[in-house]
mmCIF file of C-alpha atoms in Angstrom:
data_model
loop_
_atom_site.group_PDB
_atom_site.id
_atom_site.type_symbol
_atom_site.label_atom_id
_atom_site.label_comp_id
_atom_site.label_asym_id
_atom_site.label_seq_id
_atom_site.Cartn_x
_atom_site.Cartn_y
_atom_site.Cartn_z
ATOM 1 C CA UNK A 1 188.300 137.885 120.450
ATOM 2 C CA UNK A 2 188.550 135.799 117.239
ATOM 3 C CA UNK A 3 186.648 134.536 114.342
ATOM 4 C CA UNK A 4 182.880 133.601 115.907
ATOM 5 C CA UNK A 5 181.959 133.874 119.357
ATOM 6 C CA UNK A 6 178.607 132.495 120.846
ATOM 7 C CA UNK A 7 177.214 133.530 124.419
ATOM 8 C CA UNK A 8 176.236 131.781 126.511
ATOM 9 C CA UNK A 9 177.466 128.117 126.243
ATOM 10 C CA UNK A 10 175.382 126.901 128.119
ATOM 11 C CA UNK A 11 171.451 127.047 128.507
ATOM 12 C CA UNK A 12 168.845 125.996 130.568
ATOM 13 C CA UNK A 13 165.275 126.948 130.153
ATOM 14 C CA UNK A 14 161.764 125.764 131.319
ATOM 15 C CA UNK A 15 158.993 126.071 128.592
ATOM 16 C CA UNK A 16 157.968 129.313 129.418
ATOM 17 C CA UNK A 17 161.146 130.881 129.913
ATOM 18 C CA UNK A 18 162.168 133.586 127.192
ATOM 19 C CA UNK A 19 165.980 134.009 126.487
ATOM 20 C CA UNK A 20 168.529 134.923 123.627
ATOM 21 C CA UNK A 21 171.193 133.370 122.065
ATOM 22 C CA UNK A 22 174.072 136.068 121.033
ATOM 23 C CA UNK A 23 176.603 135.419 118.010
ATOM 24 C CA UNK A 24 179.522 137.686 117.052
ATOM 25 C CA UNK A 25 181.525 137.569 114.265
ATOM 26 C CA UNK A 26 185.141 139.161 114.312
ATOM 27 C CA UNK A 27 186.454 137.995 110.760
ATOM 28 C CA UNK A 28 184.640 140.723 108.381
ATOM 29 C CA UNK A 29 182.193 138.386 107.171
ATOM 30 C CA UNK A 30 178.793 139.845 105.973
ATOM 31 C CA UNK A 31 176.551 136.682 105.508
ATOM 32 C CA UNK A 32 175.529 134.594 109.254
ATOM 33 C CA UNK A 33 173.838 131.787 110.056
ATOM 34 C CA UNK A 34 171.960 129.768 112.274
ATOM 35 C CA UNK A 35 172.319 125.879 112.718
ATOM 36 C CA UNK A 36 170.510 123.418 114.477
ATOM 37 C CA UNK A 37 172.603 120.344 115.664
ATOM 38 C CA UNK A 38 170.021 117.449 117.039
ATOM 39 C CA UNK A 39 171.709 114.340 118.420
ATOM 40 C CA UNK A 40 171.479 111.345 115.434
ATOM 41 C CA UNK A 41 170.524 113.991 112.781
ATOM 42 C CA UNK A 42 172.105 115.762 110.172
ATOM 43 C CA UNK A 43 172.904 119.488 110.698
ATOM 44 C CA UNK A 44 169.837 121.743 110.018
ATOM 45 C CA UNK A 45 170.200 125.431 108.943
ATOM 46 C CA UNK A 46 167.694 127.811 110.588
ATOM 47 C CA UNK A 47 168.221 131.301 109.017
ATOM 48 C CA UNK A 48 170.476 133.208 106.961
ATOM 49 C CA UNK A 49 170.977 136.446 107.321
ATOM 50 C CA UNK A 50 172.859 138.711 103.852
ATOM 51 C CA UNK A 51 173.794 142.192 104.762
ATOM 52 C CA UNK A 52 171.500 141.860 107.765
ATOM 53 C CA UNK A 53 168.822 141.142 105.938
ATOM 54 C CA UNK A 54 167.060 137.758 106.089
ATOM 55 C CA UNK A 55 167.440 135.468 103.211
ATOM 56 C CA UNK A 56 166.366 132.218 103.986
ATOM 57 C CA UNK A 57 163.896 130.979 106.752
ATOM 58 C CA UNK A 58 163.292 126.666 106.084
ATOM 59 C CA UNK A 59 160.233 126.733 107.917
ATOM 60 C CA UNK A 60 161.677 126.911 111.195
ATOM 61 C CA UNK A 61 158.669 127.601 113.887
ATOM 62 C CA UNK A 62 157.870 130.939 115.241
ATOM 63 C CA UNK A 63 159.464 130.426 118.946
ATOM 64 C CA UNK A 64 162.302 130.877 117.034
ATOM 65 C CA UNK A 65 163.007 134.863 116.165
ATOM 66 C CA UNK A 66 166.251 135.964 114.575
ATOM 67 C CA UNK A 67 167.693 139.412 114.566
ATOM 68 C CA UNK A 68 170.555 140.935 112.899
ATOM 69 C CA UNK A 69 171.202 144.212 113.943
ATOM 70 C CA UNK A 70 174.454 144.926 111.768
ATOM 71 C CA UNK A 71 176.843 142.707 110.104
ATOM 72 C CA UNK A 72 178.831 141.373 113.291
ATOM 73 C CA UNK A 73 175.851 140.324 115.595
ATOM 74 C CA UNK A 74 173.217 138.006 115.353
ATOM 75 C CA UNK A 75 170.548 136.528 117.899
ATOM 76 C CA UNK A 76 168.303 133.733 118.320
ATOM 77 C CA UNK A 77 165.366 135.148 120.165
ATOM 78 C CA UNK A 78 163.980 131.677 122.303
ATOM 79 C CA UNK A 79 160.130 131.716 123.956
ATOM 80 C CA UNK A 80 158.032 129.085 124.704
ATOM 81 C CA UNK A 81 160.018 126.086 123.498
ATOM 82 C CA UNK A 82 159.453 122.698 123.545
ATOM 83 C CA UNK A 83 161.823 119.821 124.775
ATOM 84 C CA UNK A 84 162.302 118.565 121.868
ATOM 85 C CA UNK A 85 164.030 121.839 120.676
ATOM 86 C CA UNK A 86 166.854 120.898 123.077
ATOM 87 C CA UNK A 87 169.958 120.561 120.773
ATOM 88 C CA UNK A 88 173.487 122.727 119.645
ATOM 89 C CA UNK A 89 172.661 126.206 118.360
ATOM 90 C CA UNK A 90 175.190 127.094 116.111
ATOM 91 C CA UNK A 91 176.287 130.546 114.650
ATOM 92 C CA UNK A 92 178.375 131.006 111.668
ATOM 93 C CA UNK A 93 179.652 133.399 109.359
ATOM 94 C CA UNK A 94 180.884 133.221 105.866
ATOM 95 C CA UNK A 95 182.280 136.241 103.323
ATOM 96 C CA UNK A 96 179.186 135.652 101.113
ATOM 97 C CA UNK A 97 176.054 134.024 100.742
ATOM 98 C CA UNK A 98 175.243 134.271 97.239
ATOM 99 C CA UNK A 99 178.060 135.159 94.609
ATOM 100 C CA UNK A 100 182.091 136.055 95.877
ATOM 101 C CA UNK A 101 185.269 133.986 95.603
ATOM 102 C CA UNK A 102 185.526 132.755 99.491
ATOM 103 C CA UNK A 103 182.032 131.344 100.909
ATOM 104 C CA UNK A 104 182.931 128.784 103.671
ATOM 105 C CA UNK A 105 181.300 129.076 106.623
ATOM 106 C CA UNK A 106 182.789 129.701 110.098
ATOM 107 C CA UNK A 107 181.448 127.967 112.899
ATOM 108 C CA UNK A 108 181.031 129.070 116.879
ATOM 109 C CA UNK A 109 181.712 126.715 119.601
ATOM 110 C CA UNK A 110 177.863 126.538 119.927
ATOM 111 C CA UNK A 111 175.542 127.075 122.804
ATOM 112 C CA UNK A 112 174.206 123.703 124.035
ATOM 113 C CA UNK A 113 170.352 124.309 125.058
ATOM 114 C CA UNK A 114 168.721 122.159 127.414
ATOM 115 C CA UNK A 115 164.648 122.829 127.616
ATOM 116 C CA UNK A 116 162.809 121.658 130.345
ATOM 117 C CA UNK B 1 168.798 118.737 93.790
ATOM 118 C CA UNK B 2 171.873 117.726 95.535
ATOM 119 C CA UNK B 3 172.650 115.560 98.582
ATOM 120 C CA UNK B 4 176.189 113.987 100.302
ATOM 121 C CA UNK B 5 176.111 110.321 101.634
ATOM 122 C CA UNK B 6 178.942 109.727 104.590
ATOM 123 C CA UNK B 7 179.246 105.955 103.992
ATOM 124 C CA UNK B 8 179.646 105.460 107.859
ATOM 125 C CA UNK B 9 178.703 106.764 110.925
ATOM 126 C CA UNK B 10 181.858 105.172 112.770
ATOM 127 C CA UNK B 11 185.367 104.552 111.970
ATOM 128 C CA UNK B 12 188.045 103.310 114.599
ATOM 129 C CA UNK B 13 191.420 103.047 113.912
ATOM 130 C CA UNK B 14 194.988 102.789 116.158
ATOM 131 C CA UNK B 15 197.341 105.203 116.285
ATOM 132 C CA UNK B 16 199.739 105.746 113.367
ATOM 133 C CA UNK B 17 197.475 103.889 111.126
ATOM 134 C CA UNK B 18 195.772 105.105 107.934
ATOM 135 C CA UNK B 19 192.416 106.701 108.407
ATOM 136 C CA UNK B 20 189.837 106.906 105.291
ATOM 137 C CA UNK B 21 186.207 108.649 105.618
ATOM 138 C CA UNK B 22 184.064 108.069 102.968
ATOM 139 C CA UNK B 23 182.010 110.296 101.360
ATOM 140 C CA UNK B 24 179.643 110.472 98.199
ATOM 141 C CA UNK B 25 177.669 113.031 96.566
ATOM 142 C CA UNK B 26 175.028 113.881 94.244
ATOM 143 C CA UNK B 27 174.647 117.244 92.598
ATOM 144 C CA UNK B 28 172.586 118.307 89.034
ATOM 145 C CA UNK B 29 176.068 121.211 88.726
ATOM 146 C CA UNK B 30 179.785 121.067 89.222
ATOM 147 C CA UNK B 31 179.938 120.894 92.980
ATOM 148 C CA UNK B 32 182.183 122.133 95.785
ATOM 149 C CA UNK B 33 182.841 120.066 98.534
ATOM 150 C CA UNK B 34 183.985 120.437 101.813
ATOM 151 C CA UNK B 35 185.289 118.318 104.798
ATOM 152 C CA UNK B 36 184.306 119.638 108.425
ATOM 153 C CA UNK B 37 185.818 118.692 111.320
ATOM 154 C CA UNK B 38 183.587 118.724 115.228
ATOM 155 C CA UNK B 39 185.566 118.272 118.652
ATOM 156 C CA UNK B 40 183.320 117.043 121.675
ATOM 157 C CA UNK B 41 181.543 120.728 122.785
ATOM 158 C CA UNK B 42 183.276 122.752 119.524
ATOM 159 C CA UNK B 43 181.973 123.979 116.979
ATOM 160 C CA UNK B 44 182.750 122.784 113.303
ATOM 161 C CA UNK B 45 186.310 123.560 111.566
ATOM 162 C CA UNK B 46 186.974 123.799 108.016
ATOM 163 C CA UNK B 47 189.851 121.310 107.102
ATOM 164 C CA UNK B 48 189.697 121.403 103.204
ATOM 165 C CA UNK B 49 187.867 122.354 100.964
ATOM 166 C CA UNK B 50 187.360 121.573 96.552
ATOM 167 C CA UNK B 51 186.325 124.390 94.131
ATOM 168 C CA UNK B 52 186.858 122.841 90.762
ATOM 169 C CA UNK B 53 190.612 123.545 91.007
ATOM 170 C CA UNK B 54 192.984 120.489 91.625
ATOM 171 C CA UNK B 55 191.395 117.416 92.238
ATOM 172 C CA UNK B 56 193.719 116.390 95.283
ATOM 173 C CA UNK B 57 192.775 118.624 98.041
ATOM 174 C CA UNK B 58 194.862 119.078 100.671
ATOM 175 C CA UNK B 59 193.899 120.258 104.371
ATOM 176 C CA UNK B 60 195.353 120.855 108.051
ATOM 177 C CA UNK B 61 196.494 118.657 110.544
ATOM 178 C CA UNK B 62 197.878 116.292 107.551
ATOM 179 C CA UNK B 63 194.534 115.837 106.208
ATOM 180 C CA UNK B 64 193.411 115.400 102.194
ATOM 181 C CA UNK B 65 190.666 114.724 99.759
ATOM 182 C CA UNK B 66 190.654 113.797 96.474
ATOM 183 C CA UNK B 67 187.515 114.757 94.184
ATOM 184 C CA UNK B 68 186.387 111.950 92.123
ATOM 185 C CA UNK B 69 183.782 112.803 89.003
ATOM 186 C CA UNK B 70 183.395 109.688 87.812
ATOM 187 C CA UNK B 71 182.736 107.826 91.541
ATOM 188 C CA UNK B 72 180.711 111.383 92.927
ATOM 189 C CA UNK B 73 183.076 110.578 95.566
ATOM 190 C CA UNK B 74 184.816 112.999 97.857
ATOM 191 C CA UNK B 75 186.838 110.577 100.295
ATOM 192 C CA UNK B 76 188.888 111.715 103.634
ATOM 193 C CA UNK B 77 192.175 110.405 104.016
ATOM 194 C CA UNK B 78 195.545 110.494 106.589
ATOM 195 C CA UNK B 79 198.267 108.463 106.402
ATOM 196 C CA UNK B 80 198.933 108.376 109.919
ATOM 197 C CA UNK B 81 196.377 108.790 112.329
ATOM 198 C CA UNK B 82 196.809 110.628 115.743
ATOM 199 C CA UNK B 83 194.566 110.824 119.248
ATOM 200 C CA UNK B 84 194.152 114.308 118.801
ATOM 201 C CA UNK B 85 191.738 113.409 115.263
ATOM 202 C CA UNK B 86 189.549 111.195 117.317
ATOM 203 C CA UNK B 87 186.097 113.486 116.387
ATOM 204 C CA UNK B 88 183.437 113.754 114.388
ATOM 205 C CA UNK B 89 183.709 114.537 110.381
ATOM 206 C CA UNK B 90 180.929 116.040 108.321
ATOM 207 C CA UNK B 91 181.119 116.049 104.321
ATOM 208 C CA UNK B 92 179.335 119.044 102.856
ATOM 209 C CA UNK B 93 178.692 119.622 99.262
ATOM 210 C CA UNK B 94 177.453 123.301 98.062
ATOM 211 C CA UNK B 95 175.694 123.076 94.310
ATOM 212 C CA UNK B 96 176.121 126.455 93.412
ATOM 213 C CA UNK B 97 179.539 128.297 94.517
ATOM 214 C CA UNK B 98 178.734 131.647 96.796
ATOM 215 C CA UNK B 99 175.167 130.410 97.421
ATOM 216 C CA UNK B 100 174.881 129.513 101.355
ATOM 217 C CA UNK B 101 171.196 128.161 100.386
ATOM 218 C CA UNK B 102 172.775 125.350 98.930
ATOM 219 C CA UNK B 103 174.955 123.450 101.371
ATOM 220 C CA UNK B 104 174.035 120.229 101.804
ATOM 221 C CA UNK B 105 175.516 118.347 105.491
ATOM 222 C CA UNK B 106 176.334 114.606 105.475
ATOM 223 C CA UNK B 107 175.138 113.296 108.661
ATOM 224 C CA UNK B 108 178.387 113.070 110.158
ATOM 225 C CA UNK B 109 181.673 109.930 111.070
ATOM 226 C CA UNK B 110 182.443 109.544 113.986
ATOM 227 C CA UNK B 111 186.048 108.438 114.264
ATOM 228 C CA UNK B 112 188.058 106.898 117.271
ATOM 229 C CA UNK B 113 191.918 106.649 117.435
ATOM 230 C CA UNK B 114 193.087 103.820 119.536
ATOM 231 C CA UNK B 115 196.099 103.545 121.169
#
């Protein structure tokens, strides 16, 4: 595998459902992201995540949990949604998120959750 | 406080034609600036990117930018378009270099190639 990977592509969950969203990075990178990608609506970032720790959090609600266990994995921890969270979750990765020469962001294919 | 303005939200041009995506930007600091690129069910690619280096950018698949100070404009341009471009383009712009807090998405162009 190459650069970011996201799993699965697809989703389909009912309100009460609980389910992750995985991202892998294969490029080195030690700064990820999440993004949220609503139809009609300019890209919103979720989290960031520096040397697995959380640096940024723009007030995103608490059915959404991140986790970063090391530098090359990150998840997107889904319970009780809403329908309206239905969008493109995507993962990136970049070299650095605050300082460093080479800081643009890689993006995963996405996985396209449907709530229901 | 900075923020990127993609002029319009769809551009169609025919095949072999020139293809221009506007973008302007406003930033308190000496942005960078970047020009994603989104197939239907991908996820986005980085075609160029401007880091206070030469002012002419240019990018894959043919692609180029050139960074205006005086306009805060950052347009897209391609002398000859092809099918495989039809997609949609996002215009980023990142106030302070290394610092992943500060990227800033346009809202996105949508362009179609025509035969």
């Amino acid at each position: 595998e190459t650069g970011v990977t996201q799993t699965p592509r697809h989703l389909v969950m009912g309100m009460t459902n609980k389910k992750s969203l995985k991202c892998e990075q294969h490029l080195g990178h030690n700064a990820m992201y999440w993004y949220k990608q609503s139809a009609k609506k300019p890209l919103e970032l979720m989290f960031v995540y520096s040397l697995e720790e959380r640096v940024e959090n723009n007030s995103v609600p608490s059915r959404f949990s991140p986790e970063c266990p090391n530098s090359s994995h990150l998840f997107l921890h889904l319970h009780t949604l809403q329908p309206e969270d239905s969008a493109l979750y995507l993962c990136a990765s970049s070299q650095g998120s605050f300082g460093g020469s080479s800081y643009e962001q890689y993006f995963g294919p996405g996985t396209r959750l449907t709530v229901t | 406080a900075q923020s990127v303005t993609q002029l319009d939200s769809h551009v169609s041009v025919s095949e072999g034609t020139p293809v221009l995506l506007r973008c302007n930007y406003s930033s308190s600091y000496s942005p960078s600036l970047f020009w994603y690129v989104q197939h239907p069910n991908k996820g986005l690619q980085l075609l160029l990117k401007y880091t206070s280096a030469a002012t002419l950018v240019k990018g894959i698949n043919g692609f180029e930018a050139e960074f205006k100070k005086s306009e805060t404009s950052f347009h897209l341009t391609k002398p000859s378009a092809h099918m495989s471009d039809a997609a949609e383009y996002f215009c980023v712009v990142s106030e302070t270099p290394g610092s992943a807090r500060q990227l800033t998405f346009g809202s996105g162009t949508q362009l179609t190639v025509l035969p």
